[in-house]
Coordinates of C-alpha atoms and ligand atoms in Angstrom, one line a residue:
X303 CA 38.8 2.4 32.6
X304 CA 41.3 5.0 31.6
X305 CA 40.7 8.7 31.6
X306 CA 40.6 8.6 27.9
X307 CA 37.9 6.1 27.8
X308 CA 35.8 7.9 30.4
X309 CA 36.1 11.1 28.4
X310 CA 35.2 9.3 25.2
X311 CA 32.1 7.7 26.9
X312 CA 31.0 11.1 28.1
X313 CA 31.5 12.8 24.8
X314 CA 29.6 10.1 23.0
X315 CA 26.8 10.1 25.5
X316 CA 26.5 13.9 25.0
X317 CA 26.7 13.8 21.3
X318 CA 24.1 11.1 21.1
X319 CA 21.7 12.9 23.4
X320 CA 21.9 16.0 21.2
X321 CA 20.6 13.9 18.4
X322 CA 17.7 12.5 20.5
X323 CA 16.8 16.0 21.6
X324 CA 16.8 17.2 18.0
X325 CA 14.5 14.5 16.8
X326 CA 12.1 15.1 19.6
X327 CA 12.2 18.9 19.7
X328 CA 11.5 19.1 16.0
X329 CA 7.9 18.4 16.6
X330 CA 5.2 19.7 19.0
X331 CA 3.8 17.9 22.0
X332 CA 0.8 16.5 20.0
X333 CA 3.2 15.0 17.5
X334 CA 5.3 13.5 20.3
X335 CA 2.5 11.6 21.8
X336 CA 0.8 10.5 18.6
X337 CA 1.4 7.2 17.0
X338 CA 2.4 7.9 13.4
X339 CA 2.2 4.3 12.3
X340 CA 1.1 1.0 14.0
X341 CA 4.7 -0.2 13.4
X342 CA 6.2 2.6 15.6
X343 CA 6.0 3.8 19.1
X344 CA 5.1 7.4 19.9
X345 CA 8.3 9.4 19.9
X346 CA 7.8 10.2 23.6
X347 CA 7.9 6.5 24.3
X348 CA 11.3 6.1 22.6
X349 CA 12.7 9.0 24.5
X350 CA 11.6 7.8 28.0
X351 CA 12.6 4.2 27.0
X352 CA 16.1 5.3 26.2
X353 CA 16.3 7.0 29.6
X354 CA 14.9 3.9 31.4
X355 CA 17.4 1.5 29.8
X356 CA 20.2 3.9 30.8
X357 CA 18.8 4.0 34.3
X358 CA 18.6 0.2 34.5
X359 CA 22.1 -0.5 33.3
X360 CA 24.1 2.5 34.2
X361 CA 22.6 4.1 37.2
X362 CA 21.4 1.0 39.1
X363 CA 23.6 -1.8 37.8
X364 CA 26.9 -0.3 37.1
X365 CA 26.6 2.6 39.4
X366 CA 24.8 0.7 42.2
X367 CA 22.7 3.8 42.9
X368 CA 19.1 4.0 44.0
X369 CA 16.3 3.9 41.3
X370 CA 15.2 7.2 39.8
X371 CA 11.7 5.9 38.7
X372 CA 11.3 2.2 39.5
X373 CA 7.6 2.7 39.1
X374 CA 7.9 3.1 35.3
X375 CA 10.1 0.2 34.4
X376 CA 7.3 -2.0 33.1
X377 CA 5.9 0.8 30.9
X378 CA 9.2 1.0 29.0
X379 CA 9.9 -2.7 28.8
X380 CA 9.8 -3.4 25.0
X381 CA 9.1 -7.1 25.6
X382 CA 6.0 -6.3 27.8
X383 CA 4.3 -4.0 25.3
X384 CA 4.5 -4.4 21.6
X385 CA 4.7 -1.1 19.7
X386 CA 0.9 -1.1 18.7
X387 CA -0.3 -0.9 22.4
X388 CA 2.2 1.7 23.5
X389 CA 0.1 4.7 22.9
X390 CA -2.6 3.3 25.3
X391 CA -0.2 3.2 28.2
X392 CA 0.0 5.8 30.9
X393 CA 3.3 7.1 29.5
X394 CA 5.2 10.1 30.8
X395 CA 4.2 13.2 29.0
X396 CA 6.7 15.2 26.9
X397 CA 7.8 17.5 29.8
X398 CA 8.0 14.6 32.3
X399 CA 10.0 12.4 29.8
X400 CA 12.4 15.2 29.1
X401 CA 13.0 15.8 32.8
X402 CA 13.4 12.1 33.4
X403 CA 16.0 11.5 30.8
X404 CA 17.9 14.6 32.0
X405 CA 17.9 13.4 35.6
X406 CA 19.2 10.0 34.6
X407 CA 21.8 11.5 32.4
X408 CA 23.2 13.8 35.2
X409 CA 23.6 10.8 37.5
X410 CA 25.4 8.9 34.8
X411 CA 27.8 11.6 34.0
X412 CA 28.4 11.9 37.8
X413 CA 29.1 8.3 38.3
X414 CA 31.2 8.0 35.2
X415 CA 33.9 10.0 36.8
X416 CA 34.4 7.8 39.8
X417 CA 32.7 4.4 39.3
X418 CA 34.9 1.3 39.8
X419 CA 35.3 -0.2 36.4
X420 CA 37.3 -3.3 36.8
X421 CA 36.6 -7.0 37.4
X422 CA 33.3 -7.2 35.6
X423 CA 32.8 -8.0 31.9
X424 CA 29.9 -5.6 31.9
X425 CA 32.1 -2.6 32.5
X426 CA 35.4 -3.7 30.9
X427 CA 36.6 -1.2 28.3
X428 CA 33.4 0.8 29.1
X429 CA 31.2 -1.8 27.5
X430 CA 28.0 -0.9 29.3
X431 CA 28.4 2.7 28.3
X432 CA 29.0 1.7 24.8
X433 CA 26.0 -0.5 24.8
X434 CA 23.8 2.4 26.1
X435 CA 25.2 4.8 23.5
X436 CA 24.4 2.3 20.8
X437 CA 21.0 1.6 22.2
X438 CA 20.1 5.3 22.1
X439 CA 21.5 5.8 18.6
X440 CA 19.4 2.8 17.5
X441 CA 16.3 4.4 18.8
X442 CA 17.3 7.7 17.2
X443 CA 17.3 5.8 13.9
X444 CA 13.9 4.3 14.8
X445 CA 12.7 7.8 15.6
X446 CA 14.0 9.0 12.3
X447 CA 12.0 6.2 10.6
X448 CA 9.0 7.5 12.6
X449 CA 9.6 11.0 11.2
X450 CA 9.5 9.5 7.6
X451 CA 6.1 7.9 8.4
X452 CA 4.7 11.1 10.0
X453 CA 2.5 13.2 7.9
X454 CA 2.5 17.1 7.9
X455 CA 4.9 19.8 7.1
X456 CA 8.6 18.9 6.9
X457 CA 10.4 19.6 10.2
X458 CA 13.9 18.0 9.6
X459 CA 16.6 19.7 7.6
X460 CA 20.0 18.7 6.5
X461 CA 22.4 19.4 3.6
X462 CA 22.1 17.3 0.5
X463 CA 24.5 14.3 0.2
X464 CA 27.7 14.7 -1.8
X465 CA 27.5 14.1 -5.5
X466 CA 28.9 11.1 -7.3
X467 CA 32.6 11.4 -7.8
X468 CA 33.3 8.0 -9.5
X469 CA 31.8 5.7 -12.0
X470 CA 30.8 2.6 -10.0
X471 CA 29.2 -0.2 -11.9
X472 CA 29.2 -3.9 -12.4
X473 CA 30.5 -6.3 -10.0
X474 CA 33.6 -7.3 -8.0
X475 CA 35.0 -10.9 -7.7
X476 CA 35.5 -11.8 -4.0
X477 CA 38.1 -14.5 -3.9
X478 CA 37.3 -17.8 -2.3
X479 CA 38.7 -19.2 0.9
X480 CA 38.5 -18.8 4.7
X481 CA 38.2 -15.4 6.4
X482 CA 37.6 -14.3 10.0
X483 CA 33.9 -13.3 10.5
X484 CA 32.8 -11.6 13.7
X485 CA 35.0 -10.1 16.4
X486 CA 36.4 -11.0 19.8
X487 CA 38.4 -7.7 20.1
X488 CA 36.1 -4.8 19.2
X489 CA 35.4 -3.3 22.6
X490 CA 31.8 -2.2 22.1
X491 CA 30.7 -5.0 19.8
X492 CA 27.5 -6.7 20.9
X493 CA 27.0 -10.3 21.8
X494 CA 25.7 -11.4 18.4
X495 CA 28.8 -10.1 16.7
X496 CA 31.0 -12.4 18.9
X497 CA 33.2 -14.4 18.8
X498 CA 35.6 -14.2 15.8
X499 CA 35.5 -17.4 13.8
X500 CA 36.8 -18.7 10.5
X501 CA 34.3 -19.1 7.7
X502 CA 35.1 -20.6 4.3
X503 CA 33.4 -18.6 1.7
X504 CA 33.6 -19.8 -2.0
X505 CA 34.4 -17.2 -4.6
X506 CA 31.4 -15.0 -5.7
X507 CA 30.6 -11.9 -7.4
X508 CA 29.0 -8.8 -5.6
X509 CA 27.6 -5.7 -7.0
X510 CA 30.1 -2.8 -6.5
X511 CA 27.1 -0.6 -5.5
X512 CA 23.7 -1.0 -4.0
X513 CA 20.7 -1.4 -6.5
X514 CA 19.6 2.1 -7.5
X515 CA 16.2 3.7 -7.9
X516 CA 16.7 3.6 -11.7
X517 CA 17.6 0.0 -11.6
X518 CA 14.6 -0.8 -9.4
X519 CA 12.3 1.2 -11.6
X520 CA 13.3 -1.1 -14.6
X521 CA 12.1 -4.0 -12.5
X522 CA 8.7 -2.3 -12.0
X523 CA 8.6 -1.3 -15.6
X524 CA 9.2 -4.9 -16.7
X525 CA 6.1 -6.0 -14.8
X526 CA 8.1 -7.4 -11.8
X527 CA 5.3 -6.7 -9.3
X528 CA 2.8 -8.6 -11.5
X529 CA 4.9 -11.7 -12.2
X530 CA 4.9 -14.4 -9.5
X531 CA 7.8 -16.1 -11.1
X532 CA 10.2 -13.8 -9.4
X533 CA 8.6 -14.1 -5.9
X534 CA 8.8 -16.8 -3.3
X535 CA 5.3 -18.1 -2.4
X536 CA 5.4 -16.2 0.9
X537 CA 6.7 -13.0 -0.8
X538 CA 4.0 -13.2 -3.5
X539 CA 1.2 -13.7 -0.9
X540 CA 2.5 -10.7 0.9
X541 CA 2.8 -8.6 -2.2
X542 CA -0.8 -9.3 -2.9
X543 CA -2.1 -8.9 0.6
X544 CA -0.3 -5.6 1.1
X545 CA -1.0 -4.3 -2.4
X546 CA 2.7 -3.5 -3.0
X547 CA 3.4 -1.8 -6.3
X548 CA 6.8 -0.2 -5.6
X549 CA 9.1 0.8 -2.7
X550 CA 7.7 2.5 0.3
X551 CA 6.9 6.2 -0.1
X552 CA 6.9 6.1 -3.9
X553 CA 3.9 7.5 -5.6
X554 CA 4.0 5.8 -9.0
X555 CA 4.5 9.0 -10.9
X556 CA 8.2 9.4 -10.6
X557 CA 8.1 11.0 -7.2
X558 CA 8.6 9.9 -3.6
X559 CA 8.0 11.6 -0.2
X560 CA 10.9 12.0 2.1
X561 CA 10.5 13.4 5.5
X562 CA 7.4 15.4 4.3
X563 CA 8.8 16.6 1.0
X564 CA 7.5 15.2 -2.3
X565 CA 10.4 15.2 -4.7
X566 CA 11.4 13.7 -8.1
X567 CA 13.0 10.3 -7.6
X568 CA 16.8 10.4 -8.0
X569 CA 17.8 7.6 -10.3
X570 CA 21.3 7.0 -9.2
X571 CA 20.6 6.9 -5.4
X572 CA 20.3 3.5 -3.7
X573 CA 16.7 2.3 -3.5
X574 CA 15.4 2.4 0.0
X575 CA 12.2 1.2 1.9
X576 CA 12.1 -2.2 0.2
X577 CA 11.2 -5.4 2.0
X578 CA 13.3 -8.6 1.8
X579 CA 10.7 -10.1 -0.3
X580 CA 10.9 -7.2 -2.8
X581 CA 14.8 -7.4 -2.7
X582 CA 14.6 -11.1 -3.3
X583 CA 12.1 -10.7 -6.2
X584 CA 14.4 -8.1 -7.9
X585 CA 17.4 -10.3 -7.6
X586 CA 15.5 -13.3 -9.1
X587 CA 14.3 -11.1 -12.0
X588 CA 17.9 -9.9 -12.5
X589 CA 19.2 -13.5 -12.6
X590 CA 21.0 -13.0 -9.4
X591 CA 20.5 -13.5 -5.7
X592 CA 21.0 -11.7 -2.4
X593 CA 24.4 -12.3 -0.8
X594 CA 24.6 -14.3 2.4
X595 CA 25.6 -12.5 5.5
X596 CA 29.0 -14.2 5.5
X597 CA 29.6 -13.1 1.8
X598 CA 28.6 -9.6 2.7
X599 CA 31.0 -9.4 5.7
X600 CA 33.8 -10.9 3.6
X601 CA 33.3 -8.3 1.0
X602 CA 33.3 -5.6 3.6
X603 CA 36.2 -6.7 5.7
X604 CA 38.6 -9.2 4.1
X605 CA 41.9 -7.7 2.9
X606 CA 43.4 -10.0 0.3
X607 CA 46.8 -8.3 0.7
X608 CA 47.2 -9.4 4.3
X609 CA 44.6 -12.1 4.7
X610 CA 43.1 -10.3 7.7
X611 CA 39.6 -8.8 8.4
X612 CA 39.5 -5.2 8.9
X613 CA 37.0 -3.2 10.9
X614 CA 35.6 -1.4 7.9
X615 CA 35.8 -1.7 4.1
X616 CA 38.4 1.1 4.0
X617 CA 40.5 -0.1 6.9
X618 CA 40.6 0.1 10.7
X619 CA 39.9 3.8 11.2
X620 CA 36.5 4.9 12.5
X621 CA 34.2 6.3 9.9
X622 CA 34.8 9.9 8.8
X623 CA 32.5 12.0 6.6
X624 CA 34.5 11.0 3.5
X625 CA 34.0 7.3 4.1
X626 CA 30.3 6.8 4.4
X627 CA 26.9 8.4 4.5
X628 CA 26.1 7.9 8.3
X629 CA 24.6 9.7 11.2
X630 CA 21.7 11.6 9.7
X631 CA 24.2 14.0 8.2
X632 CA 22.0 13.9 5.2
X633 CA 18.3 12.9 4.9
X634 CA 18.7 10.5 2.1
X635 CA 21.1 7.9 0.6
X636 CA 23.8 9.4 -1.5
X637 CA 24.2 8.7 -5.2
X638 CA 26.4 5.8 -6.2
X639 CA 30.0 6.8 -6.4
X640 CA 29.7 9.5 -3.7
X641 CA 32.2 7.7 -1.3
X642 CA 35.3 6.5 -3.3
X643 CA 37.3 6.8 0.0
X644 CA 35.0 4.3 1.7
X645 CA 35.6 1.5 -1.0
X646 CA 36.8 -2.0 0.0
X647 CA 40.0 -3.4 -1.5
X648 CA 38.0 -5.3 -4.1
X649 CA 36.4 -2.0 -5.2
X650 CA 33.0 -2.5 -3.5
X651 CA 31.4 0.9 -2.6
X652 CA 29.0 2.2 0.0
X653 CA 28.8 -1.0 2.0
X654 CA 28.7 1.1 5.1
X655 CA 26.0 3.8 5.3
X656 CA 23.3 5.0 2.8
X657 CA 21.0 1.9 3.2
X658 CA 20.9 -1.2 5.3
X659 CA 21.4 -4.1 3.0
X660 CA 19.3 -7.2 3.2
X661 CA 21.1 -10.5 3.1
X662 CA 19.6 -14.0 2.4
X663 CA 20.6 -15.1 5.9
X664 CA 18.4 -15.7 8.9
X665 CA 19.7 -14.6 12.3
X666 CA 21.6 -17.1 14.4
X667 CA 24.3 -17.0 16.9
X668 CA 27.9 -17.5 15.8
X669 CA 29.7 -20.8 16.9
X670 CA 30.6 -20.2 20.6
X671 CA 27.9 -17.5 21.1
X672 CA 27.2 -16.5 24.6
X673 CA 24.3 -14.1 25.5
X674 CA 25.6 -11.0 27.0
X675 CA 24.6 -9.1 29.1
X676 CA 21.0 -10.5 28.7
X677 CA 19.2 -13.0 26.4
X678 CA 16.7 -10.4 25.2
X679 CA 19.4 -8.4 23.5
X680 CA 19.6 -10.8 20.6
X681 CA 19.3 -14.5 21.5
X682 CA 15.5 -14.4 21.7
X683 CA 15.4 -13.3 18.0
X684 CA 17.5 -16.3 16.7
X685 CA 15.7 -18.5 14.3
X686 CA 14.2 -18.3 10.7
X687 CA 11.7 -15.6 11.4
X688 CA 14.2 -12.7 10.7
X689 CA 16.6 -11.8 7.9
X690 CA 19.9 -10.1 8.6
X691 CA 20.7 -6.6 7.3
X692 CA 24.2 -5.1 7.2
X693 CA 26.1 -2.0 6.9
X694 CA 23.9 0.7 8.4
X695 CA 22.0 3.5 6.6
X696 CA 22.2 7.3 6.3
X697 CA 20.2 7.3 9.6
X698 CA 22.7 5.0 11.5
X699 CA 25.3 6.7 13.7
X700 CA 29.0 5.7 13.3
X701 CA 28.8 4.4 17.0
X702 CA 26.1 1.9 16.0
X703 CA 27.6 0.2 13.0
X704 CA 30.8 -1.5 11.9
X705 CA 31.9 -4.3 9.6
X706 CA 30.7 -6.9 12.1
X707 CA 27.4 -5.2 13.1
X708 CA 24.3 -7.3 12.5
X709 CA 20.7 -5.9 12.3
X710 CA 17.7 -8.0 11.6
X711 CA 14.0 -7.6 10.7
X712 CA 11.0 -9.4 9.4
X713 CA 11.1 -10.1 5.6
X714 CA 8.0 -8.0 5.1
X715 CA 9.3 -4.9 6.8
X716 CA 10.4 -1.8 5.0
X717 CA 9.7 1.2 7.3
X718 CA 13.4 0.8 8.0
X719 CA 16.0 2.4 5.7
X720 CA 16.5 -0.9 3.9
X721 CA 17.9 -1.5 0.4
X722 CA 20.2 -4.2 -1.0
X723 CA 22.8 -5.3 -3.6
X724 CA 22.9 -8.5 -5.6
X725 CA 25.4 -11.3 -5.7
X726 CA 25.9 -14.4 -8.0
X727 CA 28.0 -17.5 -8.2
X728 CA 30.7 -17.7 -10.9
X729 CA 29.5 -19.4 -14.0
X730 CA 31.2 -22.7 -15.0
X731 CA 34.6 -22.0 -16.3
X732 CA 34.4 -18.3 -15.6
X733 CA 37.2 -18.2 -13.0
X734 CA 39.5 -20.6 -14.9
X735 CA 40.0 -18.2 -17.7
Ligands
FE2_1005 FE1 15.3 -0.4 23.1

């Protein structure tokens, strides 16, 4: 690993830790150990879990060093303890957890200077470090979602998102034909993004922007939550059981609560905290459908001028603040039209950042998939239980999302920063004209 790569890994580890510290220092010890929702872990669990994964992979495996705390491994194994039971575990307290993650990090920064990083796929191009940085950032987003579920006075602050700078409406035609999906080259891409492979995607239309609060309000006003026609049988059963009447955190009076602040709903911001079932019902009501995962990725990466797939809608450069609403820079999605510099060649906006976008696709491995570095990273989730989300949210760090990145969750979930956009097939004769 070159000096540049070591420096980059160290800088990203440090930047990421600042975010974790900010999210956990924002609340008092009672709030850190409390479970704010059955769906979430106590924040203090996330913090020590991040440190434990870093210890397992970087201190012990890559570094070959002695364990720091082998006695706590099973407490922080996400597969041994579902989120609901984590508060009952004899977890490290706030001070202990903070000391633990600091100790692990000191060892990692120490070994990063000198560790032999050749001859093993786990360390090539700094993969293990990239994996751990992304893992911590993913838990930071989870902790941000926990903050949204927490009750009490607001504790997080951020500047508002930029205003709309362009009128973005209607849909874009994505031309038919093969494109390269996934990646074999992106150094820190995870196993489920690999390998690159050709997928033939017929022509389709995709919304140029995510569905907004105002558009979603029209679905509610039209009685969309009372009409089983728009819902799948499972979606309708869930809507009734859960008593859903609108997106999560909406109060039904034109306001929603965001991170402890009750505010008027902003009409031209992408709707967030909707489940896959709700997104699908909206799409059916609108005479449209959710895009498949392949369609979403083609819209985000395919460059018709060159025929190649790019890393991001705007090109191959890493995300900058003018491209996308990422990294908890703001505490909400940005209005449609706020990121003209981030648009794709076909004129599709805000594919990266703002809200995770539900697709119609279940999660499966790509042709040639190989679990790496362990089956529990993604292979154990393959199957029809989950639906894929793409593009990241305002709470996703740039290190943890790219054009190929795949997220997944149950179709009933909406505590995540989830929204969507719609697609449709061309009408007969529409493309011949
Ligand atoms: Fe984890």
